[in-house]
mmCIF file of C-alpha atoms in Angstrom:
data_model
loop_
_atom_site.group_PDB
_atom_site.id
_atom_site.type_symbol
_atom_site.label_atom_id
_atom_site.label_comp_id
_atom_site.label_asym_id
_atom_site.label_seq_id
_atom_site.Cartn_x
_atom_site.Cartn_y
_atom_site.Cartn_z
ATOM 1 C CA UNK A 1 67.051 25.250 43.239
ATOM 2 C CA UNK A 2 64.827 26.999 40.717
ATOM 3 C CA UNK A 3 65.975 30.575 39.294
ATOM 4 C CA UNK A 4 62.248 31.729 39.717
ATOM 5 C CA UNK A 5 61.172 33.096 43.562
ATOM 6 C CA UNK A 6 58.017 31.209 42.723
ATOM 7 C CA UNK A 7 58.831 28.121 41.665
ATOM 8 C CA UNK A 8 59.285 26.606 44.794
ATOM 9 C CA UNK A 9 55.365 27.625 45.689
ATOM 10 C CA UNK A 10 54.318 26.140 42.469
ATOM 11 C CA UNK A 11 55.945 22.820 43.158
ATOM 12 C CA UNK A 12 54.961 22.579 47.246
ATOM 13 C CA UNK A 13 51.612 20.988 48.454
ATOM 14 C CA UNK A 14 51.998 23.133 51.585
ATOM 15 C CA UNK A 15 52.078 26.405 49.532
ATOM 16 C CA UNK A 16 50.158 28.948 51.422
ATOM 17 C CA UNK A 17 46.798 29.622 50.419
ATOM 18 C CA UNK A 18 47.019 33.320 48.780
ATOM 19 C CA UNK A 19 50.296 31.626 46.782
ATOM 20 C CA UNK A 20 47.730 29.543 45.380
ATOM 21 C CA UNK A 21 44.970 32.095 44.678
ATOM 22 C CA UNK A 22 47.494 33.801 43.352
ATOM 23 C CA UNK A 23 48.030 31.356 40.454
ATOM 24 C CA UNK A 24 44.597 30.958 39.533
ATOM 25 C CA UNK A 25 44.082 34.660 38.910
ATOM 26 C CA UNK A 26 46.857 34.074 36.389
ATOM 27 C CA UNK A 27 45.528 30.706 34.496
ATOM 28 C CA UNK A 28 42.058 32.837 34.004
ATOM 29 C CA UNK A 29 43.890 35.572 32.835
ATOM 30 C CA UNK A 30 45.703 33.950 30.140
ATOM 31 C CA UNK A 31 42.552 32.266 29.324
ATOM 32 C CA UNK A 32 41.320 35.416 28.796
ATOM 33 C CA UNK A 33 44.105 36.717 26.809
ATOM 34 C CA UNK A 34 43.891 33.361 24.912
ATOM 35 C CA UNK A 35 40.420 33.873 23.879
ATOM 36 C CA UNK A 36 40.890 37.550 22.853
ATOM 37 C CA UNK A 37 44.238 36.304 20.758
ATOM 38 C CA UNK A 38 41.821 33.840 19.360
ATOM 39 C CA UNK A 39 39.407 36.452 18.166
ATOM 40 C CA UNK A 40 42.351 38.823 17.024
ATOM 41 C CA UNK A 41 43.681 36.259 14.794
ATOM 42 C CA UNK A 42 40.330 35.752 13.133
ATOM 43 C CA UNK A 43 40.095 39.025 12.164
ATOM 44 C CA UNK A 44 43.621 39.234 11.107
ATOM 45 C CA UNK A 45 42.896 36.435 8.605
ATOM 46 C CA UNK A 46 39.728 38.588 7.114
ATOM 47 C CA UNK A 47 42.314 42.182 6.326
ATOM 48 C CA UNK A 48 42.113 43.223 2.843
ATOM 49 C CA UNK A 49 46.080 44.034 3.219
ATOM 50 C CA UNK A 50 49.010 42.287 1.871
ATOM 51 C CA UNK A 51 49.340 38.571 2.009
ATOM 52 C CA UNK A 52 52.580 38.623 3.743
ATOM 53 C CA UNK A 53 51.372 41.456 6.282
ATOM 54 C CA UNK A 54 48.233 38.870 7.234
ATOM 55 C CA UNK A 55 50.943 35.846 7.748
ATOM 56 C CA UNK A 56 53.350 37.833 9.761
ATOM 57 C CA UNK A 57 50.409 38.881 11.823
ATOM 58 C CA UNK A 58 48.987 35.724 12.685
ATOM 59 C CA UNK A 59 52.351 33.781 13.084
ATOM 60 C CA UNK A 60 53.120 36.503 15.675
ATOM 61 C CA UNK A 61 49.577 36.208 17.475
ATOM 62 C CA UNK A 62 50.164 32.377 17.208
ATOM 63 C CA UNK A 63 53.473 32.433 18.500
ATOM 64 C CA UNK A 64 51.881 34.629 21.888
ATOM 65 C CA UNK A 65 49.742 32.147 22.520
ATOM 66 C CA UNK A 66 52.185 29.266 22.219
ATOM 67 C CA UNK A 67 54.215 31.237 24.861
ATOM 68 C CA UNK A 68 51.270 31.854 26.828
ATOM 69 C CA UNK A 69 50.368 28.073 27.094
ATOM 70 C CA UNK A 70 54.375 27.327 27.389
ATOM 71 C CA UNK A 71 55.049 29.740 30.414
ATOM 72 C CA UNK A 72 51.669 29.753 32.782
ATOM 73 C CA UNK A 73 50.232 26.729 32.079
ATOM 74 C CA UNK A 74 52.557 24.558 31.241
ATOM 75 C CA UNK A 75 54.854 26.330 33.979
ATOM 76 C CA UNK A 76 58.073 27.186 31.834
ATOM 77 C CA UNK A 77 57.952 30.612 33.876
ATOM 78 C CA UNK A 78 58.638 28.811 36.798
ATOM 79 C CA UNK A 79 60.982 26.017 36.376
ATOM 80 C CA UNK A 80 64.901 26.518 35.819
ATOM 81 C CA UNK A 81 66.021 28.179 33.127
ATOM 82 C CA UNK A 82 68.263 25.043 31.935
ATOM 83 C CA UNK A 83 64.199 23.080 31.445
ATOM 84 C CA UNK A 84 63.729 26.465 29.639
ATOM 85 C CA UNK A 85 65.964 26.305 27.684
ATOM 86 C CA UNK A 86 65.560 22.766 26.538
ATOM 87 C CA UNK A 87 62.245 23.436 25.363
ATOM 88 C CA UNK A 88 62.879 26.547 24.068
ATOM 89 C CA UNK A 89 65.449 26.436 21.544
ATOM 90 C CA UNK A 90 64.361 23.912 19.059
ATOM 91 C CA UNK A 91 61.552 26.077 18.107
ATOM 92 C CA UNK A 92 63.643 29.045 16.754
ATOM 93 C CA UNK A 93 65.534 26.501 14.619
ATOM 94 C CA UNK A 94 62.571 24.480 13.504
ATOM 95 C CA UNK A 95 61.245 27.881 12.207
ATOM 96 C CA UNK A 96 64.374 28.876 10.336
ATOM 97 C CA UNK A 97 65.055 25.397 9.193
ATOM 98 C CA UNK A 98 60.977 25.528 7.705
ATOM 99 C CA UNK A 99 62.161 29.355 5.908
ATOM 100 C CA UNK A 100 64.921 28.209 4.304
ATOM 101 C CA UNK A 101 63.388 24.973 2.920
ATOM 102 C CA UNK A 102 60.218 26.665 1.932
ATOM 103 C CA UNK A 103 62.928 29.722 0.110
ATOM 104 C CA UNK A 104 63.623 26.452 -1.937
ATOM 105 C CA UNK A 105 60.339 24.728 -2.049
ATOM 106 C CA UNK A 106 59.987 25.432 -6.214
ATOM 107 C CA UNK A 107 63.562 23.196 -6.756
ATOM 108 C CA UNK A 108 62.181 20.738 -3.480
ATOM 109 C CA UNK A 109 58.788 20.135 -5.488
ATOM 110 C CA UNK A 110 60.496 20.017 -9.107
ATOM 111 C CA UNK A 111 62.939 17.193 -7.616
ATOM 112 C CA UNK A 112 60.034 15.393 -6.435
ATOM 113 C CA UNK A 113 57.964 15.378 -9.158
ATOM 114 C CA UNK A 114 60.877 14.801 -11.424
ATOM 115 C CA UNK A 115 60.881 10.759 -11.274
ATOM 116 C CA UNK A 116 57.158 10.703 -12.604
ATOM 117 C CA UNK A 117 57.324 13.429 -15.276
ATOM 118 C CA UNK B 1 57.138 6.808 47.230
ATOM 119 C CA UNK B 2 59.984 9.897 46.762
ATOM 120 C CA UNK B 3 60.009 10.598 43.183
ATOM 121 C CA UNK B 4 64.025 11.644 42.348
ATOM 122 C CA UNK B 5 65.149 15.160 40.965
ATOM 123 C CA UNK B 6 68.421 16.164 39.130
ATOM 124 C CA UNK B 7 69.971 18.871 39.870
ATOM 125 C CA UNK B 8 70.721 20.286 36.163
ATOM 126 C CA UNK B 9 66.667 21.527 36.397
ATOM 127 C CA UNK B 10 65.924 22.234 39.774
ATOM 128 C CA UNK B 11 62.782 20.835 41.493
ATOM 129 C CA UNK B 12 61.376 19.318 37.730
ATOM 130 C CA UNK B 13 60.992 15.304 38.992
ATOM 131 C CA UNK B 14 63.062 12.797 35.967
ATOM 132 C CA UNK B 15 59.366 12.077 35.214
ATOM 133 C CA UNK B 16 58.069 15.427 33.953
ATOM 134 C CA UNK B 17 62.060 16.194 32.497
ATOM 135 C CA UNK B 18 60.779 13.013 30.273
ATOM 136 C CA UNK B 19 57.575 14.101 29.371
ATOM 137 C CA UNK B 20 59.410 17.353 28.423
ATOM 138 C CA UNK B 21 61.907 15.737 25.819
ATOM 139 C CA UNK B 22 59.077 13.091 24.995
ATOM 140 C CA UNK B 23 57.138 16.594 23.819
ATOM 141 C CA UNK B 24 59.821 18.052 22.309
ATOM 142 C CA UNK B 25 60.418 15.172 20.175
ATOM 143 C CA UNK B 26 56.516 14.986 19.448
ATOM 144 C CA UNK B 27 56.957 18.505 18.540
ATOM 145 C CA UNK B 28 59.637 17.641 15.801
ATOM 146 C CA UNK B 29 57.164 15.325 14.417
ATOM 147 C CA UNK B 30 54.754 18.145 13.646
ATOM 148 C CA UNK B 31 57.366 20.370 12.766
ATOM 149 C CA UNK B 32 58.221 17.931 10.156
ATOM 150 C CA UNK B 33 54.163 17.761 9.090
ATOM 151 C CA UNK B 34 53.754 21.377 9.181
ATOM 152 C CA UNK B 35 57.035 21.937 7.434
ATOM 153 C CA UNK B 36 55.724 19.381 4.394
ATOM 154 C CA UNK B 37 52.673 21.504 3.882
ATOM 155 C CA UNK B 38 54.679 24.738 4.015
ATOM 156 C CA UNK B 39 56.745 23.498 1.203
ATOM 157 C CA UNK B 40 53.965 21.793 -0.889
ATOM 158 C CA UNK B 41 52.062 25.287 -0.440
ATOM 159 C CA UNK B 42 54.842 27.639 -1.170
ATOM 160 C CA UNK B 43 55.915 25.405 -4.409
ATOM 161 C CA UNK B 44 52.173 25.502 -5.674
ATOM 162 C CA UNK B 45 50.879 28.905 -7.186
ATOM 163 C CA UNK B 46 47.158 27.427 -7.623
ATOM 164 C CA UNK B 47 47.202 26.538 -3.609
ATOM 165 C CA UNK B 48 43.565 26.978 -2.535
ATOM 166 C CA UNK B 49 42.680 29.619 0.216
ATOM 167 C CA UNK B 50 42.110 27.735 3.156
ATOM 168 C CA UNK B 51 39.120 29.906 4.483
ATOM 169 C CA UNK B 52 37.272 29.679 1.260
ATOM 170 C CA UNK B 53 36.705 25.391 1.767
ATOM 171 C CA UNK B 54 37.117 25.010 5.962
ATOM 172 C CA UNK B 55 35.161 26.062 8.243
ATOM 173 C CA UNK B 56 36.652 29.120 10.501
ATOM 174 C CA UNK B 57 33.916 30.011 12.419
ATOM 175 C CA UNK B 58 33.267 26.362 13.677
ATOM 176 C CA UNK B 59 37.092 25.644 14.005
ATOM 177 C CA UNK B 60 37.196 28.801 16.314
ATOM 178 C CA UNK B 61 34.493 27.213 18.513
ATOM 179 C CA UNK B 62 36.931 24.098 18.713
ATOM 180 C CA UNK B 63 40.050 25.937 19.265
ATOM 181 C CA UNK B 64 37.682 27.469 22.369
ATOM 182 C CA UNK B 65 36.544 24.689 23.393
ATOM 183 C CA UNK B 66 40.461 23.622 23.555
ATOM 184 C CA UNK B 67 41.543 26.987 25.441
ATOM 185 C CA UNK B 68 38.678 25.797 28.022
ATOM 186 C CA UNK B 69 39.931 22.441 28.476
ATOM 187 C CA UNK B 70 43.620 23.846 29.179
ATOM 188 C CA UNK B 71 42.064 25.876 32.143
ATOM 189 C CA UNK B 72 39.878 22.927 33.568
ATOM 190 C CA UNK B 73 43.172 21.477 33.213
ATOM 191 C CA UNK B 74 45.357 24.097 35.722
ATOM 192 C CA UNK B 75 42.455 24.514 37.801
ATOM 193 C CA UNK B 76 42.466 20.131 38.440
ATOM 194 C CA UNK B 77 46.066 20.477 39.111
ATOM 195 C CA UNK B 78 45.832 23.559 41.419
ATOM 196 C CA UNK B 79 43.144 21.363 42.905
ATOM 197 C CA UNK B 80 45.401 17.997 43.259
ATOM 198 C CA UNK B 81 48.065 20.310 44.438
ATOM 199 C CA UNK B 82 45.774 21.817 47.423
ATOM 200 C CA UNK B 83 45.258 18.007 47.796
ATOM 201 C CA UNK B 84 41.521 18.302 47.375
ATOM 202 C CA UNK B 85 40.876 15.034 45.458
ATOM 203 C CA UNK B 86 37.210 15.980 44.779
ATOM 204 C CA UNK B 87 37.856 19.478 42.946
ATOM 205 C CA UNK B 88 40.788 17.904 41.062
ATOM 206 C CA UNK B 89 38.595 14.865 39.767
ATOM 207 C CA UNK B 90 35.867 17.214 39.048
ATOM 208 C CA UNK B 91 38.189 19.537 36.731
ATOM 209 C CA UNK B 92 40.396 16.246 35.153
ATOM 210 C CA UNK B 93 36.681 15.083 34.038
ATOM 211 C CA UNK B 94 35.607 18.321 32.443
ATOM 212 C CA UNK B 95 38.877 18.448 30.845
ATOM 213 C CA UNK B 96 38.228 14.942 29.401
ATOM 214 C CA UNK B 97 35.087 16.312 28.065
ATOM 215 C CA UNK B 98 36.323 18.972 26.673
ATOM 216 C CA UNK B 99 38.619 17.051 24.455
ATOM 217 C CA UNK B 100 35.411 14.402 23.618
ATOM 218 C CA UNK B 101 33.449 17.893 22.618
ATOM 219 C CA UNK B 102 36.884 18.258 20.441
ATOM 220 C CA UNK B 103 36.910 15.032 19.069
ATOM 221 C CA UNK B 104 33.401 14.989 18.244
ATOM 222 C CA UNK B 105 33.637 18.333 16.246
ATOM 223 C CA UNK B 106 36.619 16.814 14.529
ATOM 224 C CA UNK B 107 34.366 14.054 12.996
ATOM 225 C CA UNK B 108 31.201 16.280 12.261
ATOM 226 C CA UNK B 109 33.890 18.714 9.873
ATOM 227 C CA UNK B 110 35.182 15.225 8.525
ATOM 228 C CA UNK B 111 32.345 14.146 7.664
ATOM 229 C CA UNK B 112 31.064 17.312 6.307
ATOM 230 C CA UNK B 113 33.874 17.677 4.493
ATOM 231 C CA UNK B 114 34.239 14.566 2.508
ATOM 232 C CA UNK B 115 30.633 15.081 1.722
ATOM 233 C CA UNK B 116 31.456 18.156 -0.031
ATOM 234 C CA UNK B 117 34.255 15.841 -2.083
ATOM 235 C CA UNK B 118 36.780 17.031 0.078
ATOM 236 C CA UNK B 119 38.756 13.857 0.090
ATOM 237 C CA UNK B 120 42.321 12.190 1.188
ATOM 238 C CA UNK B 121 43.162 11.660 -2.510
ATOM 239 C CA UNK B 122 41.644 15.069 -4.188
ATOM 240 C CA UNK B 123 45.092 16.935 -3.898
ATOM 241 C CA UNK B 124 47.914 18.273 -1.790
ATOM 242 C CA UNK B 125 45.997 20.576 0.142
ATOM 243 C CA UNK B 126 43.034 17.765 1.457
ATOM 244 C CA UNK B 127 46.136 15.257 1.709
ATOM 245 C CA UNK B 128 48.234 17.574 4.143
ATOM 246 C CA UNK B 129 45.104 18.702 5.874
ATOM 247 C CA UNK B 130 43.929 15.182 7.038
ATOM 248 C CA UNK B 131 47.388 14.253 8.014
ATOM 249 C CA UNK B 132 47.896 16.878 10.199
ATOM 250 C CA UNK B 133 44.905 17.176 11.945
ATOM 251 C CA UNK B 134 44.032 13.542 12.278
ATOM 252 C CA UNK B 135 47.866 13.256 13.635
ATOM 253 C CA UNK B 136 46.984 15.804 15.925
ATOM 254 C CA UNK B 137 43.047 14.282 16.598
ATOM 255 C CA UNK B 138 44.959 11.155 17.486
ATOM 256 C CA UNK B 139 46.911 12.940 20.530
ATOM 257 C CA UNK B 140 43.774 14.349 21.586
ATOM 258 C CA UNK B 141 42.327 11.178 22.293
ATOM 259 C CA UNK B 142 45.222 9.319 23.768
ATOM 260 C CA UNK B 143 45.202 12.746 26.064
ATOM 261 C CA UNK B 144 41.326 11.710 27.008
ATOM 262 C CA UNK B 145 42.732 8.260 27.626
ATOM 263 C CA UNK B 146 45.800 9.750 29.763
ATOM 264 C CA UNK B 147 43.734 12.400 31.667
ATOM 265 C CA UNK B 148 40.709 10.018 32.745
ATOM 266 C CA UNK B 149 43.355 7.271 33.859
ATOM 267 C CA UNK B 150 44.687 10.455 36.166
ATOM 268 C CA UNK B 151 41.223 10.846 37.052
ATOM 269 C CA UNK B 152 40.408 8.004 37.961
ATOM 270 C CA UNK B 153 43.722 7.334 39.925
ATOM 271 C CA UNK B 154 43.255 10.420 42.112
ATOM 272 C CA UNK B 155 39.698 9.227 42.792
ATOM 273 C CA UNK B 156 41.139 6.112 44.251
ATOM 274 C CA UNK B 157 43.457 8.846 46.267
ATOM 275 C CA UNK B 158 46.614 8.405 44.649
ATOM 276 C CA UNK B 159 48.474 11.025 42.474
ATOM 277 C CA UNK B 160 48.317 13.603 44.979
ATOM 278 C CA UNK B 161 51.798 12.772 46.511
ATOM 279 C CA UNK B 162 54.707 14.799 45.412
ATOM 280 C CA UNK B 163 52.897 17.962 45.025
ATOM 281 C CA UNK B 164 50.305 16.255 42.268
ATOM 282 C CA UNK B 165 53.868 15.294 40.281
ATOM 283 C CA UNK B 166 51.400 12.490 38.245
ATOM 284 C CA UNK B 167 48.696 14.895 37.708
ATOM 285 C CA UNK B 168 51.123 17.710 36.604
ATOM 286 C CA UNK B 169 52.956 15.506 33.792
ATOM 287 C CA UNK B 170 49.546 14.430 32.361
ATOM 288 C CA UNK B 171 48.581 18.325 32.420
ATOM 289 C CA UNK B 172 52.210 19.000 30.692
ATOM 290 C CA UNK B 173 50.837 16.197 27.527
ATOM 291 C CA UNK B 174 47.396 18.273 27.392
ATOM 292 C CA UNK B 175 48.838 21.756 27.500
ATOM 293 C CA UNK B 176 50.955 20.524 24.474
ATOM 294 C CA UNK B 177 48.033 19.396 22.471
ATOM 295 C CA UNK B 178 46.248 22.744 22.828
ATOM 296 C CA UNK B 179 50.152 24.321 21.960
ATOM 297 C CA UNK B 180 50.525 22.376 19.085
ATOM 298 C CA UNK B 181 46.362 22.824 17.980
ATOM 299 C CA UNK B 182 46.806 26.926 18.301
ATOM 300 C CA UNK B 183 49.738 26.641 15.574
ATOM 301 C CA UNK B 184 47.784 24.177 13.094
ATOM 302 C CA UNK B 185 45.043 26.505 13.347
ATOM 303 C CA UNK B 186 47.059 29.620 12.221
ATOM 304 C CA UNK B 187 49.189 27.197 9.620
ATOM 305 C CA UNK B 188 46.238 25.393 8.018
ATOM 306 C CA UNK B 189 43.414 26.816 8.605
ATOM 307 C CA UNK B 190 43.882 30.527 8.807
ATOM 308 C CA UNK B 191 46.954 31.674 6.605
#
């Protein structure tokens, strides 16, 4: 059985009808909040502020809508946690794996380029 | 036919538990893209600013245009769940569309692009730009492909078994290319 109360709804044909209005009040709300993120990040990426302030920003606003897609649309929210989980963690470690190669990304270009210099 | 679950994830059928690790692999792929321009970017001081040559305004109309197609795409599957064939095919269809619309606004900045000299060959930045996004332009249309072979399968009245398992897994693939879309957006186009 799922961990989520609502995951057996989600995955029934026979789910009762307000079950099911239910869930589309919640795909048009994160369609809304998708939009609004959308305009957000726009004007995040116009702030006369520090470079590193705009990233941090818009990875975060990016990384809300990622969820957002992951968990209600995609129904992450809803299955067990171990289908969760499986999705979930390679993420964290892609994005540290990408920080601590771009850290190095001045030696990473230099031994590139070194064969053709 | 009775479509088998495991019990390590619940009520998830072994078909949409392979979609999932079929996605996350996919994912690794553009981490490994995305992670190639990050480096190329962070080693090069003279980088141009992204804004200044792309379009923003008209990518925001196509990331929209994505967002629109992801909720045609719930509202088909809360459709073939409900087991009304008609409403799903109707939504599965618009979602198609809205991935053509995609598609088609992919070529138009292409084209206007390369027009400007914008070219594969004209540096890192144009290089790692039309990798990326024609990597990711490519899922969008085998997505098209995917979601009007659902369509057309529920309009013949299958798919809707197994409380719209099919129609759910194709969903999963098209959720993923909006996913992956929202972070090239903020990666390439916007930081």
């Amino acid at each position: 059985m799922s961990d989520h109360p609502h995951a057996a709804v989600i995955h029934s044909a026979d789910a009762p009808p307000d079950a099911h209005a239910n869930h589309r009040r919640d795909y048009f709300r994160i369609f809304w909040a998708l939009g609004i993120l959308t305009i957000i990040e726009i004007w995040f990426a116009t702030l006369k502020i520090d470079r590193r302030a705009v990233a941090a920003l818009l990875v975060g606003a990016a990384v809300t809508k990622a969820a957002l897609v992951g968990l209600y649309y995609m129904h992450l929210k809803y299955e067990k946690r171990s289908l969760l989980w499986l999705a979930a963690v390679p993420f964290p470690l892609a994005g540290l794996y990408a920080a601590f190669l771009m850290l190095d990304a001045h030696n990473i270009i230099r031994a590139i380029t070194l064969p053709w210099k | 036919m009775t479509v088998k679950t495991d019990a390590t994830f619940g009520q998830a059928t072994t078909g949409k538990v392979g979609m999932w690790i079929f996605l996350i692999t996919d994912a690794m792929t553009f981490g490994g893209l995305l992670i190639g321009y990050g480096i190329l970017r962070a080693g090069n001081k003279s980088w141009p600013v992204p804004s200044e040559i792309l379009g923003i305004k008209f990518t925001a109309l196509m990331t929209f245009i994505l967002i629109c197609s992801s909720l045609t795409m719930v509202l088909g599957l809360d459709g073939a769940k409900r087991g009304n064939r008609r409403e799903a095919v109707k939504w599965l269809l618009l979602t198609a569309l809205g991935g053509l619309f995609f598609l088609g606004g992919q070529v138009y900045e292409y084209s206007h692009l390369i027009h400007e000299g914008f070219t594969l060959p004209s540096g890192n930045f144009p290089a790692t730009f039309y990798v990326v996004t024609s990597f990711h332009g490519m899922h969008v249309f085998t997505g098209v492909c995917y979601l009007l072979i659902t369509a057309a399968g529920v309009a013949a009245g299958k798919h809707l078994d197994n409380g719209a398992n099919f129609v759910e897994i194709t969903g999963l693939f098209w959720h993923f290319v909006d996913l992956i879309w929202i972070l090239v957006f903020t990666f390439i186009y916007l930081l």
